[in-house]
Tab-separated table of C-alpha atoms in Angstrom:
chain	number	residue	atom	x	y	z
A	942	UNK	CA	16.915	32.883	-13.957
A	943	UNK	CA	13.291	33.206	-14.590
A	944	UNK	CA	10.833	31.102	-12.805
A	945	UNK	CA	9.367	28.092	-13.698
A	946	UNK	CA	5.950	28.934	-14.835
A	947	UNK	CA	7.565	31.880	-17.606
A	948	UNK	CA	9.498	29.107	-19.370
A	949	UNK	CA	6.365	29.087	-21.226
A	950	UNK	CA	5.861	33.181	-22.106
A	951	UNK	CA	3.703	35.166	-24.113
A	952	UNK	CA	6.944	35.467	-26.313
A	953	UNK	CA	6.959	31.882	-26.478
A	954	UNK	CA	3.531	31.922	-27.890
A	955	UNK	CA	4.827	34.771	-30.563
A	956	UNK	CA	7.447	32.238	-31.300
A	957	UNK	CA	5.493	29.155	-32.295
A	958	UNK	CA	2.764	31.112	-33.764
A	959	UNK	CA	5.347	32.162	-36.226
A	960	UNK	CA	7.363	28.868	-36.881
A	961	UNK	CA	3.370	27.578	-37.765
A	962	UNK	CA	2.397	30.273	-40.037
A	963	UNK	CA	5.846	29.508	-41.901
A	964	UNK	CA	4.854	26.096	-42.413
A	965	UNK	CA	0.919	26.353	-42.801
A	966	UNK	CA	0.684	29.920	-44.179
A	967	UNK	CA	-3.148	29.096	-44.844
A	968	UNK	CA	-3.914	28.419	-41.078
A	969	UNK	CA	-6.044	30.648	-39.513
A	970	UNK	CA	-4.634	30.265	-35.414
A	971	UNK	CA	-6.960	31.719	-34.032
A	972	UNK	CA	-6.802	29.185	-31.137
A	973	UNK	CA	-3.298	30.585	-30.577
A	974	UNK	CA	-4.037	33.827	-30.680
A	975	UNK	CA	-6.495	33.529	-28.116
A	976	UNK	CA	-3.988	31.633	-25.615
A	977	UNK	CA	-1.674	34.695	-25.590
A	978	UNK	CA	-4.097	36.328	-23.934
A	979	UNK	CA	-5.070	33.099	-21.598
A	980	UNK	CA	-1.554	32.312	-20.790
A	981	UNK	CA	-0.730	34.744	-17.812
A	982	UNK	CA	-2.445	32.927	-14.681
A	983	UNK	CA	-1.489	29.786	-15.451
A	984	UNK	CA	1.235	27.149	-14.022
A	985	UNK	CA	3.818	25.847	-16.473
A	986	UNK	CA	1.990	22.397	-17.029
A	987	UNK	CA	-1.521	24.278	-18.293
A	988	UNK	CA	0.420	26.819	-20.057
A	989	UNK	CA	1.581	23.871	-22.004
A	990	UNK	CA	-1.783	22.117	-22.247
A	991	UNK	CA	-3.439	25.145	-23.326
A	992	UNK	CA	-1.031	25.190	-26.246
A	993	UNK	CA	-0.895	21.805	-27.436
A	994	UNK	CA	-4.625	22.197	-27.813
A	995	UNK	CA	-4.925	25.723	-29.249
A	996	UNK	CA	-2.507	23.426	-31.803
A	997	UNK	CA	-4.833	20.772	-31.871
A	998	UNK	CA	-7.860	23.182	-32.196
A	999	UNK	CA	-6.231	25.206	-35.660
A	1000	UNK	CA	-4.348	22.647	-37.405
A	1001	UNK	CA	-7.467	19.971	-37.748
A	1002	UNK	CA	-7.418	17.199	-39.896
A	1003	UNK	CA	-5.595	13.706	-39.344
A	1004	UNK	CA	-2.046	12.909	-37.941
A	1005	UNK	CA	0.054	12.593	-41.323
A	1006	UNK	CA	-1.106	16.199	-41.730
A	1007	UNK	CA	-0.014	17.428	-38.429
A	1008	UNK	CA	3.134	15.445	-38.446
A	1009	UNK	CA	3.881	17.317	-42.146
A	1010	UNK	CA	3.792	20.962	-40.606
A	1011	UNK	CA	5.171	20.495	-37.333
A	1012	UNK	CA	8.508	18.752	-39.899
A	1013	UNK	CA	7.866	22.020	-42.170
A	1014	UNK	CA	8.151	24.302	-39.433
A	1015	UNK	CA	10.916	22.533	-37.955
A	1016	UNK	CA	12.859	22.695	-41.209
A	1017	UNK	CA	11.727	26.371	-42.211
A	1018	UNK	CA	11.373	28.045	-39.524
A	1019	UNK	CA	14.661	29.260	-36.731
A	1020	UNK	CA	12.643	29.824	-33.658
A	1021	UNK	CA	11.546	26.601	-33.680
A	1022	UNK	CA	12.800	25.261	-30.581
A	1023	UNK	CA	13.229	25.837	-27.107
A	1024	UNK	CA	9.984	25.256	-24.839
A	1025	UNK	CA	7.666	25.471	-27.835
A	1026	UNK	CA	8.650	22.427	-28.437
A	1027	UNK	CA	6.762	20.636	-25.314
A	1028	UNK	CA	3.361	21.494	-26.410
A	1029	UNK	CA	4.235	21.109	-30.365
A	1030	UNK	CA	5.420	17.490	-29.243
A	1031	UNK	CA	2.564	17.224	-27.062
A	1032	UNK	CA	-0.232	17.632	-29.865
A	1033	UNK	CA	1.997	15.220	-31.981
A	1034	UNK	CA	1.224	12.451	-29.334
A	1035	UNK	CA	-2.450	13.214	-28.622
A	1036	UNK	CA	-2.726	13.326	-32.547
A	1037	UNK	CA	-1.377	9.692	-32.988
A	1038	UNK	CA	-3.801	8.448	-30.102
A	1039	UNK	CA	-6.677	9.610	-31.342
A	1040	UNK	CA	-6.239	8.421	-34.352
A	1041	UNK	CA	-5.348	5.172	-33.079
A	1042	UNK	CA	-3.310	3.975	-35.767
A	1043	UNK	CA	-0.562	1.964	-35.873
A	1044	UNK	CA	1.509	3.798	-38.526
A	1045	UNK	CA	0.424	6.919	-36.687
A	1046	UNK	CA	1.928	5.780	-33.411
A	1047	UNK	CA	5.289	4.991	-34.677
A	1048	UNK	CA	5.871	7.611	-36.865
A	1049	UNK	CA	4.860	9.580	-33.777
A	1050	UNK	CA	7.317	8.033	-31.586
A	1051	UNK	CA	10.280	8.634	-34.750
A	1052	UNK	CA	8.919	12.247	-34.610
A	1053	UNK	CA	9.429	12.977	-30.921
A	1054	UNK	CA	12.942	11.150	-31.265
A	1055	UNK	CA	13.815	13.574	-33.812
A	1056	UNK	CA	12.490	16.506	-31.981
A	1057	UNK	CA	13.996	16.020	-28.422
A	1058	UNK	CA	17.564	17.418	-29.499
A	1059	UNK	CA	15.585	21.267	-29.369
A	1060	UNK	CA	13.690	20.545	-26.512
A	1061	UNK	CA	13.461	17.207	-25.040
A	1062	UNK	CA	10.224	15.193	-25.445
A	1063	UNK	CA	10.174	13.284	-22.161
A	1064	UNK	CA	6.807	15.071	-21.359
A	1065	UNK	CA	4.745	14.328	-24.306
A	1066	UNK	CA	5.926	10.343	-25.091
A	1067	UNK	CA	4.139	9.887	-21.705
A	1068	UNK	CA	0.942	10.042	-23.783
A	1069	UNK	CA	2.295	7.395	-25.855
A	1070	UNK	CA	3.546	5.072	-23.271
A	1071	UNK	CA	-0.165	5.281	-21.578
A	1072	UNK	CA	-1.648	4.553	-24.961
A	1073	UNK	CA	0.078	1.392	-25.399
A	1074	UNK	CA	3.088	0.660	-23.335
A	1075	UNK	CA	4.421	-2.595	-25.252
A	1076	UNK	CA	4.650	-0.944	-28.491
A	1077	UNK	CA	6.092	2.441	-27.140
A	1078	UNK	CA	8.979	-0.087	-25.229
A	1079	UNK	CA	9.665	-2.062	-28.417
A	1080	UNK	CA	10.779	1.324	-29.639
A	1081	UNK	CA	12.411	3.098	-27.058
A	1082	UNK	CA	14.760	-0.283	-26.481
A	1083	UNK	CA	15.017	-1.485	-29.638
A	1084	UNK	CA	16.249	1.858	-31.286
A	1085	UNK	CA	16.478	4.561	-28.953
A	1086	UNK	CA	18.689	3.440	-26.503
A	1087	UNK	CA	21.235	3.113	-29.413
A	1088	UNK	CA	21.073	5.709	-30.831
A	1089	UNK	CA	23.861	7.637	-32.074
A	1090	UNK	CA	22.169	11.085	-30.386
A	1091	UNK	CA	22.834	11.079	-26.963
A	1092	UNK	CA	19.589	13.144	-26.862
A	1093	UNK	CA	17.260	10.136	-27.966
A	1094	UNK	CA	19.404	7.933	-25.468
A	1095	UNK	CA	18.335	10.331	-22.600
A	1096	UNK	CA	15.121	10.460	-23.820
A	1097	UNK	CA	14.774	6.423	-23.263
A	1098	UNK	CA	15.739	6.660	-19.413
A	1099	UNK	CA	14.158	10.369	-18.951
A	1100	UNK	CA	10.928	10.087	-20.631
A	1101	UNK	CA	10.126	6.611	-18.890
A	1102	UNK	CA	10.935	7.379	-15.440
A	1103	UNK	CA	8.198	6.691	-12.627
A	1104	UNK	CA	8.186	9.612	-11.173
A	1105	UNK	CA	9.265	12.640	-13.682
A	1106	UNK	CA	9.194	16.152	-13.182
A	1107	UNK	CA	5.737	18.034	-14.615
A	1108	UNK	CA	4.982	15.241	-15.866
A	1109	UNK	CA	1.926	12.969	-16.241
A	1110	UNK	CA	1.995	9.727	-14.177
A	1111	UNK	CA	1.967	6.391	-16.252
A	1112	UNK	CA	0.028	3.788	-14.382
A	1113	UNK	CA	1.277	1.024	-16.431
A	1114	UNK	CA	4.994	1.756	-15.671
A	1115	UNK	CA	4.408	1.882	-11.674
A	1116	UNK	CA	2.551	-1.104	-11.653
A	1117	UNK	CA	4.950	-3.173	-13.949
A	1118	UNK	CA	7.818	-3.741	-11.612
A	1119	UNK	CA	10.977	-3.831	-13.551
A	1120	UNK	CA	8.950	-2.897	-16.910
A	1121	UNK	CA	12.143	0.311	-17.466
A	1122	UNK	CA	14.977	-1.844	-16.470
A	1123	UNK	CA	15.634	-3.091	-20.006
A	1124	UNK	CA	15.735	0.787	-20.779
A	1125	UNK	CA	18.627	1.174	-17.835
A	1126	UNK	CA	20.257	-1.743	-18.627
A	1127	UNK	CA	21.184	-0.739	-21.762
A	1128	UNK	CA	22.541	2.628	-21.073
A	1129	UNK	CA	23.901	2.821	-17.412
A	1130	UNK	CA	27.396	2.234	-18.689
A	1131	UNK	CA	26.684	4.934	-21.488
A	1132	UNK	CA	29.527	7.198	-22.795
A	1133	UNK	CA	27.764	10.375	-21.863
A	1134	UNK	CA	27.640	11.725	-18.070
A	1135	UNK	CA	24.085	13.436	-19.480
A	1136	UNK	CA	22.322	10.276	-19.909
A	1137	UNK	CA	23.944	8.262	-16.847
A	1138	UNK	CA	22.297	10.934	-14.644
A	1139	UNK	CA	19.072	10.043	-16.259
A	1140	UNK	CA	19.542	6.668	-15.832
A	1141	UNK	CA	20.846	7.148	-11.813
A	1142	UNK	CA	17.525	9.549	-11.464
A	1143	UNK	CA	15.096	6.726	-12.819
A	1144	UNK	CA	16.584	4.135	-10.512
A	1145	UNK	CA	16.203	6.708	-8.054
A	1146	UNK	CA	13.014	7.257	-8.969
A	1147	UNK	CA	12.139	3.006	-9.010
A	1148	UNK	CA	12.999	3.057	-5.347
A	1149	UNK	CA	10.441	4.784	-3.854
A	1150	UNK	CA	8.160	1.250	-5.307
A	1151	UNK	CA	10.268	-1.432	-5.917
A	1152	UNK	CA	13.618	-0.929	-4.137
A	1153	UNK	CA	14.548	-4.997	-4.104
A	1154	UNK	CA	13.908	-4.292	-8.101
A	1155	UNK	CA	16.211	-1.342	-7.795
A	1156	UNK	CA	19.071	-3.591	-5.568
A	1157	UNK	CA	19.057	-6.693	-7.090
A	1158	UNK	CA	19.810	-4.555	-10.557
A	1159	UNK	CA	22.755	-1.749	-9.270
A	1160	UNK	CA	23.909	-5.679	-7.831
A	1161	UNK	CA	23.900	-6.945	-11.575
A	1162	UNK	CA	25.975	-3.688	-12.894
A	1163	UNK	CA	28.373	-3.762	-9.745
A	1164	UNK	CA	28.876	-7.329	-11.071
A	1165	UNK	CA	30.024	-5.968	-14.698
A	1166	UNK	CA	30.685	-2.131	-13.862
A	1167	UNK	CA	33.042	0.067	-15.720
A	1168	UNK	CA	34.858	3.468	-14.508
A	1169	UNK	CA	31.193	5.526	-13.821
A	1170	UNK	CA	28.928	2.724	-12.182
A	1171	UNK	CA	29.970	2.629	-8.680
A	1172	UNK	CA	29.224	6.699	-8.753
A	1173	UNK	CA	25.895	6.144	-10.956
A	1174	UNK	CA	24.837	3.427	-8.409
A	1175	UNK	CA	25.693	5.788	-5.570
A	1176	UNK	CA	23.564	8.572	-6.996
A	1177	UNK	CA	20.510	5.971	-7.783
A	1178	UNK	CA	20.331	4.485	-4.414
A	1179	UNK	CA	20.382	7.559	-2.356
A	1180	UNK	CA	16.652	7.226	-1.302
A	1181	UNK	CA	17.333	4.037	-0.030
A	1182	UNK	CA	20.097	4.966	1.630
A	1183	UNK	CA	18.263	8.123	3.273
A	1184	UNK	CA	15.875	5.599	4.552
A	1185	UNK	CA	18.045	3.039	6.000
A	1186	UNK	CA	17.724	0.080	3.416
A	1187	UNK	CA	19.997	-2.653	4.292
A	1188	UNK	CA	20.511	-3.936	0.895
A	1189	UNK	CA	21.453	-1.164	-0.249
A	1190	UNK	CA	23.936	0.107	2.394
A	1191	UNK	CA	25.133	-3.291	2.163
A	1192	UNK	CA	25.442	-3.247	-1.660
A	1193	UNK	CA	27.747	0.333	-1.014
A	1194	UNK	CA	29.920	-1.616	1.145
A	1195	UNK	CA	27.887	0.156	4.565
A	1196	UNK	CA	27.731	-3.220	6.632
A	1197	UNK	CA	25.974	-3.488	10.258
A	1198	UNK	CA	28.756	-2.305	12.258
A	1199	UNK	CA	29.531	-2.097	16.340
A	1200	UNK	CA	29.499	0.865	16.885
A	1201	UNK	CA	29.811	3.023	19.986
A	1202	UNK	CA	27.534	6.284	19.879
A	1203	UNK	CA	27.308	9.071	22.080
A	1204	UNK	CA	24.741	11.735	21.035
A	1205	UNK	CA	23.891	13.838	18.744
A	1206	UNK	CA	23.889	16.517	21.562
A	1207	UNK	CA	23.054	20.049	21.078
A	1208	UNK	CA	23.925	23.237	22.033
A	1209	UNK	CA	20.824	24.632	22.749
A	1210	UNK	CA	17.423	23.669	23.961
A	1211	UNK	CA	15.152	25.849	22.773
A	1212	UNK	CA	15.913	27.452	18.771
A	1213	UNK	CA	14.394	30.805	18.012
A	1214	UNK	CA	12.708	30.232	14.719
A	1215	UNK	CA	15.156	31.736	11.744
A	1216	UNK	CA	18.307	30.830	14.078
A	1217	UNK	CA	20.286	27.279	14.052
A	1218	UNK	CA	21.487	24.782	16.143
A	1219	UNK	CA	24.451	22.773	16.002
A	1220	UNK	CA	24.562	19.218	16.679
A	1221	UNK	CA	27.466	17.038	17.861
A	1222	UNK	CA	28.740	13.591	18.195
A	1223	UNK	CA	31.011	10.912	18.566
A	1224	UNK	CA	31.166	8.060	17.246
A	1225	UNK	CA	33.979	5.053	18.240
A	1226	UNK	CA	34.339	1.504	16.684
A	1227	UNK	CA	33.905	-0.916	19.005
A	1228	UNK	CA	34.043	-3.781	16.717
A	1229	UNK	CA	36.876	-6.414	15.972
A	1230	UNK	CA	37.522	-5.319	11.946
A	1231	UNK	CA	37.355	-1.818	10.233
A	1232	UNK	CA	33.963	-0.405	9.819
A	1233	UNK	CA	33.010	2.031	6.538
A	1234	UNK	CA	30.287	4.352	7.740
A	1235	UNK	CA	27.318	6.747	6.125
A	1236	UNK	CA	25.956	8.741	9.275
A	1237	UNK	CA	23.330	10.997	8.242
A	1238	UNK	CA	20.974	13.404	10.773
A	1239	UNK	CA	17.333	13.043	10.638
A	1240	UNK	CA	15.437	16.161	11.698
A	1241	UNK	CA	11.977	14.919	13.125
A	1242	UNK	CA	10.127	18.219	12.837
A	1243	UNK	CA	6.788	18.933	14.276
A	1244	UNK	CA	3.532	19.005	11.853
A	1245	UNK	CA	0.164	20.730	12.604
A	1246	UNK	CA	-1.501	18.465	14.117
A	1247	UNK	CA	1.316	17.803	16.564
A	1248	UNK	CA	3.190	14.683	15.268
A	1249	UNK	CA	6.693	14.090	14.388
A	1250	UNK	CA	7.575	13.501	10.908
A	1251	UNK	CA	11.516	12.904	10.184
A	1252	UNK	CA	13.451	14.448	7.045
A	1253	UNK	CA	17.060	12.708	6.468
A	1254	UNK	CA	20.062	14.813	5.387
A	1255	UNK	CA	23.741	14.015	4.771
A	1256	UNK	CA	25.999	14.708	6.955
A	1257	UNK	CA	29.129	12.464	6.386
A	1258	UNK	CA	30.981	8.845	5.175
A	1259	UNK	CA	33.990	7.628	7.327
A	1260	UNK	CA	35.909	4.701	7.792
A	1261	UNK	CA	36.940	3.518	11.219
A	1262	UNK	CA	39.473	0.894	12.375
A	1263	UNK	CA	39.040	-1.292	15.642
A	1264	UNK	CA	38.841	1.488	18.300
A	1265	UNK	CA	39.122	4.324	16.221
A	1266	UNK	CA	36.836	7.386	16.906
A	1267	UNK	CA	34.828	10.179	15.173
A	1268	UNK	CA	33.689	13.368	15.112
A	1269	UNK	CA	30.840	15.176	13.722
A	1270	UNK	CA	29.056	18.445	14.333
A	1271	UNK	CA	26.612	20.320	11.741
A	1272	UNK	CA	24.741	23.338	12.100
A	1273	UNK	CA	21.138	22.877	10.858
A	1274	UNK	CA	19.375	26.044	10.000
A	1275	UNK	CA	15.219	27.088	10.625
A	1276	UNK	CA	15.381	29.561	8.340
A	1277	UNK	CA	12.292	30.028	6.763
A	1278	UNK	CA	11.819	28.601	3.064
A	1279	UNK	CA	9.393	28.195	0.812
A	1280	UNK	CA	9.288	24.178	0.452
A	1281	UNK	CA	8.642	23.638	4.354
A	1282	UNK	CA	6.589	24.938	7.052
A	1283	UNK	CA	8.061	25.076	10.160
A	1284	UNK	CA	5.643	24.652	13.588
A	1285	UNK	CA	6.529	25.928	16.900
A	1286	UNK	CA	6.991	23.174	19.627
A	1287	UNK	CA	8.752	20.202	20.526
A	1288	UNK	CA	11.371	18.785	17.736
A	1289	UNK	CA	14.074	16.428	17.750
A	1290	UNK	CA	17.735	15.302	15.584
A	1291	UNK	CA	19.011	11.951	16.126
A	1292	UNK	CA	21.482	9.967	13.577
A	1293	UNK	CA	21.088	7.275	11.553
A	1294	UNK	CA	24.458	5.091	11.148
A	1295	UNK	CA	24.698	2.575	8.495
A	1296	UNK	CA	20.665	2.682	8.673
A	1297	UNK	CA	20.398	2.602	11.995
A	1298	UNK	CA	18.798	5.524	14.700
A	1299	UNK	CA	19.965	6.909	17.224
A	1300	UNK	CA	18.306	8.078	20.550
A	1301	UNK	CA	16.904	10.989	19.658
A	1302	UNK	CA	17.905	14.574	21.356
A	1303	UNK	CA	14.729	16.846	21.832
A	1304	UNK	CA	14.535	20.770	21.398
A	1305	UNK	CA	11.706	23.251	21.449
A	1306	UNK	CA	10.941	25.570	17.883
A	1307	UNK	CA	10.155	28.673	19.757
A	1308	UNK	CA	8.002	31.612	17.337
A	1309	UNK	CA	9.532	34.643	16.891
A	1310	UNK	CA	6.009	36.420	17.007
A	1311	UNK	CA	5.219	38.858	19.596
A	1312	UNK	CA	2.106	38.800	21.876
């Protein structure tokens, strides 16, 4: 699988440079030409910045004509698709803007729609949506989310999201509470499993701002769900859940609970970086009814300046009658990776049940180096 940043490859520069000679034979491209060259150091974003402006840069002239040969190329030319596509779709946008026309910025918005099947657009409508939100909304609800292409339906939830992927930020989206929720509304109970993931990764992505926003609407489609929402809900709220929200372990059916804990005890007291350490605990229910449990493990790991800062991970759902009793035991690794840095020094694991901590059990993150 190749890595991120060689999505966007000298090949892929070959490949556009041809579909836009097909369709403007007269071009010069020297622009594109040059960002062959310019594309090796890059990250993926700038690789496709460079290109939507070495498109920008050798197809001048106004919006209709840009919007002509990107459909000529599209229609004429077979490698036109794949990740070319996010910096062809990206020039389309910054086109529209700058001509700041109204006919421009629809047809722009009907262009991307009809270009997101070979690649999806999701990156470059964010240029639209910063230009003018309202407009770019009035579209995306009012004939995206029906569409009959699953594609442009995913593109709605996907392409509108807070917090997407690569992409630009859209400052008028995170400070709009509830400004997407028409979007998900209108496609949470849709027929395809690729767009309700969208959907559950926008809520998701709502939470980290506005999670009485996000409750009070999985509440509305728990109210009128179908076969998929319970799961789709599940999926959105897992944030909240990670972090203990009430109304939303409440909304799963996770209730405050009385609850008799002892640990999470481990079997070691000092872990060898690269080694693990396995954590146990029981767990009885002390309570007078039956109590339906999410007990996850936080790892509070130590940071450079020596603070704790806590990372949740799953670790199990039960349900317990009156007395019944639990279980659990994991074996957390401090292996090295690439996404965290791991300090020597005092650590700790305690569980969180149903949002709430336990005490927390202490260990010592011993270094592996020699003197």
């Amino acid at each position: 699988m190749p890595f991120a940043d060689e999505l966007i490859s000298r090949h892929t520069v070959q490949n556009l440079t041809h579909a836009i000679r097909a369709a403007a034979p007269d071009a010069t491209l020297t622009a594109l030409h040059a960002a062959a060259r310019q594309i090796g150091p890059l990250p993926l974003r700038q690789r496709a910045d460079l290109l939507r402006d070495a498109l920008l840069t050798d197809l001048p002239g106004d919006y209709g004509t840009l919007a002509r040969t990107v459909r000529t190329a599209r229609d004429k030319a077979p490698q036109f698709t794949g990740w070319l596509i996010w910096p062809v779709t990206g020039a389309v946008a910054t086109r529209a803007v700058q001509e700041d026309e109204t006919a421009a910025f629809d047809d722009a918005m009907a262009l991307l729609a009809e270009l997101t099947g070979r690649l999806s657009s999701e990156f470059a409508v964010r240029t639209l949506l910063r230009h003018d939100l309202d407009r770019a909304l009035d579209t995306i609800v009012g004939d995206w989310t029906g569409s009959a292409d699953p594609e442009v339906r995913r593109l709605a939830s996907e392409g509108t999201r807070p917090y997407l992927p690569w992409a630009v930020r859209v400052p008028q989206i995170l400070s709009r509470p509830g400004a997407t929720v028409p979007i998900l509304d209108a496609l949470y109970r849709d027929e395809s499993a690729y767009v309700r993931r969208s959907v559950a990764n926008h809520l998701n992505d709502l939470s980290r701002d506005h999670p009485e926003v996000v409750v009070d609407t999985a509440r509305r489609w728990l109210d009128s769900p179908d076969a998929t929402t319970e799961r789709l809900v599940r999926h959105g709220l897992r944030t909240l859940i990670k972090r203990g929200h009430l109304g939303a372990l409440e909304l799963l059916g996770f209730a405050p609970a009385v609850l008799d804990v002892v640990g999470p005890r481990l079997d070691r007291d000092v872990v060898p970086l690269g080694e693990s350490v396995q954590l146990t605990a029981s767990i009885r229910n002390v309570g007078a009814s039956a109590a339906r449990l999410t007990i996850d493990y936080i790892v509070h790991h130590r940071k450079a300046n020596g603070t704790l800062t806590g990372k949740t991970f799953k670790l199990a759902t039960r349900t317990l009658a009156p007395g019944e009793q639990t279980e659990v035991m994991r074996e957390h690794s401090f292996r090295p990776i690439t996404t965290r840095r791991y300090y020597p020094g005092r650590h700790a694991i305690s569980l969180q049940i149903n949002g709430v901590e336990s005490d927390r059990a202490e260990f010592e993150l011993a270094s592996t180096d020699t003197p």
